[in-house]
PDB file of C-alpha atoms in Angstrom:
ATOM      1  CA  UNK G   1     107.679 135.953  84.421  1.00  0.00           C
ATOM      2  CA  UNK G   2     105.597 132.901  85.184  1.00  0.00           C
ATOM      3  CA  UNK G   3     108.365 130.657  83.839  1.00  0.00           C
ATOM      4  CA  UNK G   4     110.946 132.463  85.951  1.00  0.00           C
ATOM      5  CA  UNK G   5     108.782 132.197  89.065  1.00  0.00           C
ATOM      6  CA  UNK G   6     108.351 128.478  88.385  1.00  0.00           C
ATOM      7  CA  UNK G   7     112.111 128.077  88.580  1.00  0.00           C
ATOM      8  CA  UNK G   8     112.243 129.206  92.200  1.00  0.00           C
ATOM      9  CA  UNK G   9     111.681 126.148  94.348  1.00  0.00           C
ATOM     10  CA  UNK G  10     110.407 128.170  97.290  1.00  0.00           C
ATOM     11  CA  UNK G  11     107.844 129.688  94.958  1.00  0.00           C
ATOM     12  CA  UNK G  12     107.274 126.501  92.966  1.00  0.00           C
ATOM     13  CA  UNK G  13     105.495 125.049  95.963  1.00  0.00           C
ATOM     14  CA  UNK G  14     104.580 128.529  97.201  1.00  0.00           C
ATOM     15  CA  UNK G  15     105.213 127.725 100.862  1.00  0.00           C
ATOM     16  CA  UNK G  16     105.071 131.422 101.585  1.00  0.00           C
ATOM     17  CA  UNK G  17     101.523 131.453 100.226  1.00  0.00           C
ATOM     18  CA  UNK G  18      99.931 128.560 102.057  1.00  0.00           C
ATOM     19  CA  UNK G  19     100.160 129.913 105.590  1.00  0.00           C
ATOM     20  CA  UNK G  20      96.682 131.031 106.642  1.00  0.00           C
ATOM     21  CA  UNK G  21      96.245 134.796 106.642  1.00  0.00           C
ATOM     22  CA  UNK G  22      93.139 134.601 108.837  1.00  0.00           C
ATOM     23  CA  UNK G  23      93.034 133.262 112.383  1.00  0.00           C
ATOM     24  CA  UNK G  24      92.030 129.619 112.575  1.00  0.00           C
ATOM     25  CA  UNK G  25      88.249 129.266 112.683  1.00  0.00           C
ATOM     26  CA  UNK G  26      86.872 128.204 116.029  1.00  0.00           C
ATOM     27  CA  UNK G  27      87.045 124.456 116.356  1.00  0.00           C
ATOM     28  CA  UNK G  28      84.227 122.650 118.116  1.00  0.00           C
ATOM     29  CA  UNK G  29      86.525 119.690 118.421  1.00  0.00           C
ATOM     30  CA  UNK G  30      89.299 121.814 119.890  1.00  0.00           C
ATOM     31  CA  UNK G  31      91.941 119.727 118.161  1.00  0.00           C
ATOM     32  CA  UNK G  32      94.426 122.552 117.642  1.00  0.00           C
ATOM     33  CA  UNK G  33      97.707 121.997 119.449  1.00  0.00           C
ATOM     34  CA  UNK G  34      99.675 124.967 118.220  1.00  0.00           C
ATOM     35  CA  UNK G  35     103.227 124.318 117.061  1.00  0.00           C
ATOM     36  CA  UNK G  36     102.813 120.545 117.325  1.00  0.00           C
ATOM     37  CA  UNK G  37      99.824 120.478 114.982  1.00  0.00           C
ATOM     38  CA  UNK G  38     100.300 117.696 112.427  1.00  0.00           C
ATOM     39  CA  UNK G  39      99.936 119.016 108.888  1.00  0.00           C
ATOM     40  CA  UNK G  40      98.745 117.440 105.662  1.00  0.00           C
ATOM     41  CA  UNK G  41      99.331 118.794 102.176  1.00  0.00           C
ATOM     42  CA  UNK G  42      97.827 117.838  98.843  1.00  0.00           C
ATOM     43  CA  UNK G  43     100.034 119.228  96.071  1.00  0.00           C
ATOM     44  CA  UNK G  44      98.378 119.045  92.642  1.00  0.00           C
ATOM     45  CA  UNK G  45     100.647 119.395  89.609  1.00  0.00           C
ATOM     46  CA  UNK G  46      99.649 119.440  85.955  1.00  0.00           C
ATOM     47  CA  UNK G  47     102.408 118.324  83.611  1.00  0.00           C
ATOM     48  CA  UNK G  48     103.094 119.333  80.015  1.00  0.00           C
ATOM     49  CA  UNK G  49     102.083 116.795  77.333  1.00  0.00           C
ATOM     50  CA  UNK G  50     104.896 114.331  76.700  1.00  0.00           C
ATOM     51  CA  UNK G  51     106.729 115.275  79.916  1.00  0.00           C
ATOM     52  CA  UNK G  52     105.129 112.959  82.469  1.00  0.00           C
ATOM     53  CA  UNK G  53     107.886 110.318  82.326  1.00  0.00           C
ATOM     54  CA  UNK G  54     110.515 113.012  82.965  1.00  0.00           C
ATOM     55  CA  UNK G  55     108.402 114.474  85.761  1.00  0.00           C
ATOM     56  CA  UNK G  56     108.063 111.073  87.451  1.00  0.00           C
ATOM     57  CA  UNK G  57     111.813 110.461  87.220  1.00  0.00           C
ATOM     58  CA  UNK G  58     112.645 113.833  88.797  1.00  0.00           C
ATOM     59  CA  UNK G  59     109.914 113.666  91.439  1.00  0.00           C
ATOM     60  CA  UNK G  60     110.688 110.102  92.551  1.00  0.00           C
ATOM     61  CA  UNK G  61     114.325 111.113  93.043  1.00  0.00           C
ATOM     62  CA  UNK G  62     113.150 114.029  95.214  1.00  0.00           C
ATOM     63  CA  UNK G  63     110.779 111.748  97.152  1.00  0.00           C
ATOM     64  CA  UNK G  64     113.637 109.353  97.975  1.00  0.00           C
ATOM     65  CA  UNK G  65     115.654 112.272  99.360  1.00  0.00           C
ATOM     66  CA  UNK G  66     112.699 113.523 101.395  1.00  0.00           C
ATOM     67  CA  UNK G  67     112.227 110.090 102.983  1.00  0.00           C
ATOM     68  CA  UNK G  68     115.943 109.723 103.654  1.00  0.00           C
ATOM     69  CA  UNK G  69     116.518 113.179 105.122  1.00  0.00           C
ATOM     70  CA  UNK G  70     113.285 114.423 106.722  1.00  0.00           C
ATOM     71  CA  UNK G  71     112.352 112.543 109.903  1.00  0.00           C
ATOM     72  CA  UNK G  72     109.377 114.886 110.360  1.00  0.00           C
ATOM     73  CA  UNK G  73     107.916 113.921 106.997  1.00  0.00           C
ATOM     74  CA  UNK G  74     105.535 111.026 107.647  1.00  0.00           C
ATOM     75  CA  UNK G  75     104.113 110.540 104.140  1.00  0.00           C
ATOM     76  CA  UNK G  76     105.298 111.806 100.750  1.00  0.00           C
ATOM     77  CA  UNK G  77     103.492 109.755  98.107  1.00  0.00           C
ATOM     78  CA  UNK G  78     103.260 110.651  94.442  1.00  0.00           C
ATOM     79  CA  UNK G  79      99.954 109.675  92.852  1.00  0.00           C
ATOM     80  CA  UNK G  80      98.425 110.163  89.416  1.00  0.00           C
ATOM     81  CA  UNK G  81      94.861 111.101  88.540  1.00  0.00           C
ATOM     82  CA  UNK G  82      92.821 108.490  86.697  1.00  0.00           C
ATOM     83  CA  UNK G  83      90.559 111.161  85.229  1.00  0.00           C
ATOM     84  CA  UNK G  84      93.372 113.494  84.075  1.00  0.00           C
ATOM     85  CA  UNK G  85      96.534 111.531  83.160  1.00  0.00           C
ATOM     86  CA  UNK G  86      98.673 114.681  83.076  1.00  0.00           C
ATOM     87  CA  UNK G  87      97.636 115.548  86.651  1.00  0.00           C
ATOM     88  CA  UNK G  88      99.545 114.288  89.678  1.00  0.00           C
ATOM     89  CA  UNK G  89      98.766 114.715  93.376  1.00  0.00           C
ATOM     90  CA  UNK G  90     101.329 114.351  96.136  1.00  0.00           C
ATOM     91  CA  UNK G  91      99.904 113.219  99.478  1.00  0.00           C
ATOM     92  CA  UNK G  92     102.129 114.709 102.187  1.00  0.00           C
ATOM     93  CA  UNK G  93     101.972 114.469 105.988  1.00  0.00           C
ATOM     94  CA  UNK G  94     104.287 116.300 108.392  1.00  0.00           C
ATOM     95  CA  UNK G  95     104.622 115.735 112.120  1.00  0.00           C
ATOM     96  CA  UNK G  96     104.362 119.463 112.824  1.00  0.00           C
ATOM     97  CA  UNK G  97     104.851 122.974 111.457  1.00  0.00           C
ATOM     98  CA  UNK G  98     108.626 122.810 111.922  1.00  0.00           C
ATOM     99  CA  UNK G  99     108.848 119.661 109.778  1.00  0.00           C
ATOM    100  CA  UNK G 100     106.747 121.295 107.083  1.00  0.00           C
ATOM    101  CA  UNK G 101     108.977 124.377 107.036  1.00  0.00           C
ATOM    102  CA  UNK G 102     112.122 122.212 107.040  1.00  0.00           C
ATOM    103  CA  UNK G 103     110.848 120.433 103.908  1.00  0.00           C
ATOM    104  CA  UNK G 104     110.329 123.689 102.020  1.00  0.00           C
ATOM    105  CA  UNK G 105     113.714 124.989 103.137  1.00  0.00           C
ATOM    106  CA  UNK G 106     115.674 121.803 102.355  1.00  0.00           C
ATOM    107  CA  UNK G 107     118.458 121.801  99.777  1.00  0.00           C
ATOM    108  CA  UNK G 108     117.046 118.722  98.030  1.00  0.00           C
ATOM    109  CA  UNK G 109     113.626 120.363  97.684  1.00  0.00           C
ATOM    110  CA  UNK G 110     115.068 123.617  96.331  1.00  0.00           C
ATOM    111  CA  UNK G 111     117.412 121.724  94.004  1.00  0.00           C
ATOM    112  CA  UNK G 112     114.468 119.955  92.330  1.00  0.00           C
ATOM    113  CA  UNK G 113     112.775 123.249  91.480  1.00  0.00           C
ATOM    114  CA  UNK G 114     114.274 123.949  88.057  1.00  0.00           C
ATOM    115  CA  UNK G 115     113.701 120.409  86.705  1.00  0.00           C
ATOM    116  CA  UNK G 116     110.130 120.366  88.030  1.00  0.00           C
ATOM    117  CA  UNK G 117     109.435 123.866  86.792  1.00  0.00           C
ATOM    118  CA  UNK G 118     110.548 122.876  83.296  1.00  0.00           C
ATOM    119  CA  UNK G 119     107.853 120.167  82.965  1.00  0.00           C
ATOM    120  CA  UNK G 120     104.968 121.706  84.909  1.00  0.00           C
ATOM    121  CA  UNK G 121     102.098 123.045  82.814  1.00  0.00           C
ATOM    122  CA  UNK G 122     101.268 125.654  85.451  1.00  0.00           C
ATOM    123  CA  UNK G 123     101.715 126.649  89.039  1.00  0.00           C
ATOM    124  CA  UNK G 124     101.074 123.776  91.481  1.00  0.00           C
ATOM    125  CA  UNK G 125      97.871 123.941  93.507  1.00  0.00           C
ATOM    126  CA  UNK G 126      98.551 123.467  97.218  1.00  0.00           C
ATOM    127  CA  UNK G 127      95.982 122.565  99.844  1.00  0.00           C
ATOM    128  CA  UNK G 128      97.249 122.636 103.404  1.00  0.00           C
ATOM    129  CA  UNK G 129      95.240 120.661 105.955  1.00  0.00           C
ATOM    130  CA  UNK G 130      95.309 120.287 109.732  1.00  0.00           C
ATOM    131  CA  UNK G 131      96.054 116.741 110.825  1.00  0.00           C
ATOM    132  CA  UNK G 132      93.513 115.393 113.317  1.00  0.00           C
ATOM    133  CA  UNK G 133      94.880 112.915 115.837  1.00  0.00           C
ATOM    134  CA  UNK G 134      93.573 111.271 118.977  1.00  0.00           C
ATOM    135  CA  UNK G 135      93.806 113.088 122.298  1.00  0.00           C
TER     136      UNK G 135
ATOM    137  CA  UNK I   1      66.623 107.558 100.260  1.00  0.00           C
ATOM    138  CA  UNK I   2      69.828 109.531 100.570  1.00  0.00           C
ATOM    139  CA  UNK I   3      69.768 109.114 104.342  1.00  0.00           C
ATOM    140  CA  UNK I   4      69.198 105.391 104.016  1.00  0.00           C
ATOM    141  CA  UNK I   5      71.988 105.072 101.484  1.00  0.00           C
ATOM    142  CA  UNK I   6      74.318 106.960 103.818  1.00  0.00           C
ATOM    143  CA  UNK I   7      73.772 104.250 106.416  1.00  0.00           C
ATOM    144  CA  UNK I   8      75.240 101.552 104.215  1.00  0.00           C
ATOM    145  CA  UNK I   9      78.976 101.506 104.814  1.00  0.00           C
ATOM    146  CA  UNK I  10      79.738  99.958 101.439  1.00  0.00           C
ATOM    147  CA  UNK I  11      77.802 102.772  99.818  1.00  0.00           C
ATOM    148  CA  UNK I  12      78.935 105.427 102.301  1.00  0.00           C
ATOM    149  CA  UNK I  13      82.372 105.313 100.762  1.00  0.00           C
ATOM    150  CA  UNK I  14      80.959 104.137  97.447  1.00  0.00           C
ATOM    151  CA  UNK I  15      83.735 101.643  96.780  1.00  0.00           C
ATOM    152  CA  UNK I  16      81.572 100.170  94.037  1.00  0.00           C
ATOM    153  CA  UNK I  17      81.593 103.578  92.342  1.00  0.00           C
ATOM    154  CA  UNK I  18      85.268 104.449  92.316  1.00  0.00           C
ATOM    155  CA  UNK I  19      86.525 101.708  90.019  1.00  0.00           C
ATOM    156  CA  UNK I  20      87.226 103.225  86.616  1.00  0.00           C
ATOM    157  CA  UNK I  21      84.621 102.416  83.989  1.00  0.00           C
ATOM    158  CA  UNK I  22      86.984 103.337  81.140  1.00  0.00           C
ATOM    159  CA  UNK I  23      90.247 101.579  80.361  1.00  0.00           C
ATOM    160  CA  UNK I  24      93.264 103.307  81.884  1.00  0.00           C
ATOM    161  CA  UNK I  25      94.573 106.033  79.597  1.00  0.00           C
ATOM    162  CA  UNK I  26      97.879 105.247  77.922  1.00  0.00           C
ATOM    163  CA  UNK I  27     100.732 106.041  80.264  1.00  0.00           C
ATOM    164  CA  UNK I  28     103.909 107.529  78.799  1.00  0.00           C
ATOM    165  CA  UNK I  29     105.613 106.585  82.016  1.00  0.00           C
ATOM    166  CA  UNK I  30     104.305 103.022  81.877  1.00  0.00           C
ATOM    167  CA  UNK I  31     104.035 102.901  85.671  1.00  0.00           C
ATOM    168  CA  UNK I  32     101.042 100.554  85.738  1.00  0.00           C
ATOM    169  CA  UNK I  33     101.774  97.239  87.423  1.00  0.00           C
ATOM    170  CA  UNK I  34      98.303  95.707  87.375  1.00  0.00           C
ATOM    171  CA  UNK I  35      97.112  94.080  90.562  1.00  0.00           C
ATOM    172  CA  UNK I  36     100.100  95.333  92.549  1.00  0.00           C
ATOM    173  CA  UNK I  37      99.391  98.957  91.685  1.00  0.00           C
ATOM    174  CA  UNK I  38      99.621 101.090  94.836  1.00  0.00           C
ATOM    175  CA  UNK I  39      96.454 103.146  95.302  1.00  0.00           C
ATOM    176  CA  UNK I  40      95.813 106.496  96.933  1.00  0.00           C
ATOM    177  CA  UNK I  41      92.437 107.805  97.989  1.00  0.00           C
ATOM    178  CA  UNK I  42      91.331 111.275  99.076  1.00  0.00           C
ATOM    179  CA  UNK I  43      87.980 110.980 100.854  1.00  0.00           C
ATOM    180  CA  UNK I  44      86.301 114.365 101.400  1.00  0.00           C
ATOM    181  CA  UNK I  45      83.521 114.511 103.976  1.00  0.00           C
ATOM    182  CA  UNK I  46      81.348 117.484 104.890  1.00  0.00           C
ATOM    183  CA  UNK I  47      79.957 117.307 108.420  1.00  0.00           C
ATOM    184  CA  UNK I  48      76.731 118.745 109.811  1.00  0.00           C
ATOM    185  CA  UNK I  49      77.066 121.917 111.910  1.00  0.00           C
ATOM    186  CA  UNK I  50      77.710 121.058 115.547  1.00  0.00           C
ATOM    187  CA  UNK I  51      78.656 117.450 114.744  1.00  0.00           C
ATOM    188  CA  UNK I  52      82.380 117.745 114.030  1.00  0.00           C
ATOM    189  CA  UNK I  53      83.485 116.659 117.513  1.00  0.00           C
ATOM    190  CA  UNK I  54      81.308 113.544 117.272  1.00  0.00           C
ATOM    191  CA  UNK I  55      82.611 112.870 113.763  1.00  0.00           C
ATOM    192  CA  UNK I  56      86.227 113.122 114.920  1.00  0.00           C
ATOM    193  CA  UNK I  57      85.580 110.754 117.840  1.00  0.00           C
ATOM    194  CA  UNK I  58      83.971 108.131 115.591  1.00  0.00           C
ATOM    195  CA  UNK I  59      86.484 108.497 112.774  1.00  0.00           C
ATOM    196  CA  UNK I  60      89.563 108.365 115.001  1.00  0.00           C
ATOM    197  CA  UNK I  61      88.245 105.125 116.509  1.00  0.00           C
ATOM    198  CA  UNK I  62      87.857 103.711 112.995  1.00  0.00           C
ATOM    199  CA  UNK I  63      91.346 104.914 112.023  1.00  0.00           C
ATOM    200  CA  UNK I  64      92.876 103.109 115.007  1.00  0.00           C
ATOM    201  CA  UNK I  65      91.171  99.876 113.904  1.00  0.00           C
ATOM    202  CA  UNK I  66      92.341 100.345 110.312  1.00  0.00           C
ATOM    203  CA  UNK I  67      95.958 100.766 111.447  1.00  0.00           C
ATOM    204  CA  UNK I  68      95.703  97.788 113.812  1.00  0.00           C
ATOM    205  CA  UNK I  69      94.036  95.391 111.385  1.00  0.00           C
ATOM    206  CA  UNK I  70      95.000  96.326 107.811  1.00  0.00           C
ATOM    207  CA  UNK I  71      98.642  95.593 106.987  1.00  0.00           C
ATOM    208  CA  UNK I  72      98.007  96.713 103.394  1.00  0.00           C
ATOM    209  CA  UNK I  73      96.890 100.175 104.515  1.00  0.00           C
ATOM    210  CA  UNK I  74      99.995 102.372 104.489  1.00  0.00           C
ATOM    211  CA  UNK I  75      98.430 105.736 105.385  1.00  0.00           C
ATOM    212  CA  UNK I  76      95.027 106.605 106.861  1.00  0.00           C
ATOM    213  CA  UNK I  77      95.240 110.185 108.112  1.00  0.00           C
ATOM    214  CA  UNK I  78      92.261 112.349 108.996  1.00  0.00           C
ATOM    215  CA  UNK I  79      92.767 116.027 108.165  1.00  0.00           C
ATOM    216  CA  UNK I  80      90.577 119.108 108.370  1.00  0.00           C
ATOM    217  CA  UNK I  81      90.244 121.909 105.844  1.00  0.00           C
ATOM    218  CA  UNK I  82      91.427 125.347 106.966  1.00  0.00           C
ATOM    219  CA  UNK I  83      89.124 127.055 104.467  1.00  0.00           C
ATOM    220  CA  UNK I  84      85.988 125.041 105.372  1.00  0.00           C
ATOM    221  CA  UNK I  85      86.020 123.931 109.021  1.00  0.00           C
ATOM    222  CA  UNK I  86      83.176 121.464 108.496  1.00  0.00           C
ATOM    223  CA  UNK I  87      85.124 119.722 105.714  1.00  0.00           C
ATOM    224  CA  UNK I  88      87.509 116.843 106.420  1.00  0.00           C
ATOM    225  CA  UNK I  89      89.786 114.972 104.025  1.00  0.00           C
ATOM    226  CA  UNK I  90      91.190 111.522 104.711  1.00  0.00           C
ATOM    227  CA  UNK I  91      94.523 110.826 103.022  1.00  0.00           C
ATOM    228  CA  UNK I  92      94.660 107.079 102.354  1.00  0.00           C
ATOM    229  CA  UNK I  93      97.341 104.894 100.743  1.00  0.00           C
ATOM    230  CA  UNK I  94      97.010 101.163 100.057  1.00  0.00           C
ATOM    231  CA  UNK I  95      99.743  98.768  98.996  1.00  0.00           C
ATOM    232  CA  UNK I  96      97.588  97.366  96.207  1.00  0.00           C
ATOM    233  CA  UNK I  97      94.063  96.756  94.924  1.00  0.00           C
ATOM    234  CA  UNK I  98      93.531  93.819  97.288  1.00  0.00           C
ATOM    235  CA  UNK I  99      94.351  95.960 100.324  1.00  0.00           C
ATOM    236  CA  UNK I 100      91.956  98.655  99.119  1.00  0.00           C
ATOM    237  CA  UNK I 101      89.156  96.120  98.677  1.00  0.00           C
ATOM    238  CA  UNK I 102      89.922  94.533 102.057  1.00  0.00           C
ATOM    239  CA  UNK I 103      89.482  97.950 103.707  1.00  0.00           C
ATOM    240  CA  UNK I 104      86.039  98.479 102.193  1.00  0.00           C
ATOM    241  CA  UNK I 105      84.990  94.951 103.075  1.00  0.00           C
ATOM    242  CA  UNK I 106      86.275  95.027 106.675  1.00  0.00           C
ATOM    243  CA  UNK I 107      83.902  94.620 109.607  1.00  0.00           C
ATOM    244  CA  UNK I 108      85.340  97.688 111.379  1.00  0.00           C
ATOM    245  CA  UNK I 109      84.797  99.846 108.288  1.00  0.00           C
ATOM    246  CA  UNK I 110      81.232  98.653 107.784  1.00  0.00           C
ATOM    247  CA  UNK I 111      80.474  99.002 111.515  1.00  0.00           C
ATOM    248  CA  UNK I 112      81.405 102.712 111.425  1.00  0.00           C
ATOM    249  CA  UNK I 113      78.923 103.429 108.633  1.00  0.00           C
ATOM    250  CA  UNK I 114      75.815 104.271 110.658  1.00  0.00           C
ATOM    251  CA  UNK I 115      77.629 106.611 113.080  1.00  0.00           C
ATOM    252  CA  UNK I 116      79.426 108.371 110.223  1.00  0.00           C
ATOM    253  CA  UNK I 117      76.287 108.560 108.117  1.00  0.00           C
ATOM    254  CA  UNK I 118      74.442 110.248 110.979  1.00  0.00           C
ATOM    255  CA  UNK I 119      76.853 113.224 111.084  1.00  0.00           C
ATOM    256  CA  UNK I 120      77.726 113.616 107.397  1.00  0.00           C
ATOM    257  CA  UNK I 121      76.123 116.581 105.618  1.00  0.00           C
ATOM    258  CA  UNK I 122      76.156 114.726 102.303  1.00  0.00           C
ATOM    259  CA  UNK I 123      77.658 111.861 100.396  1.00  0.00           C
ATOM    260  CA  UNK I 124      81.460 111.676 100.710  1.00  0.00           C
ATOM    261  CA  UNK I 125      83.458 112.664  97.641  1.00  0.00           C
ATOM    262  CA  UNK I 126      86.041 110.001  96.756  1.00  0.00           C
ATOM    263  CA  UNK I 127      89.040 110.502  94.493  1.00  0.00           C
ATOM    264  CA  UNK I 128      90.992 107.352  93.709  1.00  0.00           C
ATOM    265  CA  UNK I 129      94.558 107.833  92.527  1.00  0.00           C
ATOM    266  CA  UNK I 130      97.260 105.543  91.159  1.00  0.00           C
ATOM    267  CA  UNK I 131     100.336 105.434  93.362  1.00  0.00           C
ATOM    268  CA  UNK I 132     103.553 106.128  91.469  1.00  0.00           C
ATOM    269  CA  UNK I 133     106.624 104.357  92.791  1.00  0.00           C
ATOM    270  CA  UNK I 134     110.170 103.872  91.578  1.00  0.00           C
ATOM    271  CA  UNK I 135     110.943 101.047  89.166  1.00  0.00           C
TER     272      UNK I 135
END
């Protein structure tokens, strides 16, 4: 069941899961701007032993498509942990909620799901963050 | 002692600490390119209660100076945790090691140290990452 879930791109990155279920906490800084809130995402992926080269090939192809087709994606950088060589973190920044949703719904993102799912050692860990910008 | 250390910008971000002390692990993907290796950094900062607005003001001023003065800095985005409203993460990308070192050595970075140190609830947590780019 886990393997089958991993093959669904919308579930691979679990976009349905990362929306907050609680209201936003009160913000002293009052930086919230509703729909135009910039979003950051740190996606942590652990890769099966011996599969990191394949993972990098597949992910870099996806990243090129994201940059070419998603004007609302501001950063989409693959990085690799120095402490855990099988662990990768993608640093992602989106101009707003709509751009974030468009990424998860894109054909190129969904198409990468099976190849990524086949090399992942487990479900990706996603941390969604609110972008803080000047007034 | 901790408070005094927090006031030293070079120690605030602990650039001296984040260089690996062990050789890089073998890379199946062979993505290492030595001095031209792109670097990512996730800097996690916990802010004292009631000080987040001041922190954001100081940090956004620093971020503007980084973008204006560091051509080798590719991303420098302040974000805020949804789970822990006093916790901020800065998503940083540098073109190479030299750009990363230039950031830590810059006058604007060092000048922000005292103001940042005065609102931080503890030492920042820094995770340095190797950027993975296409061949």
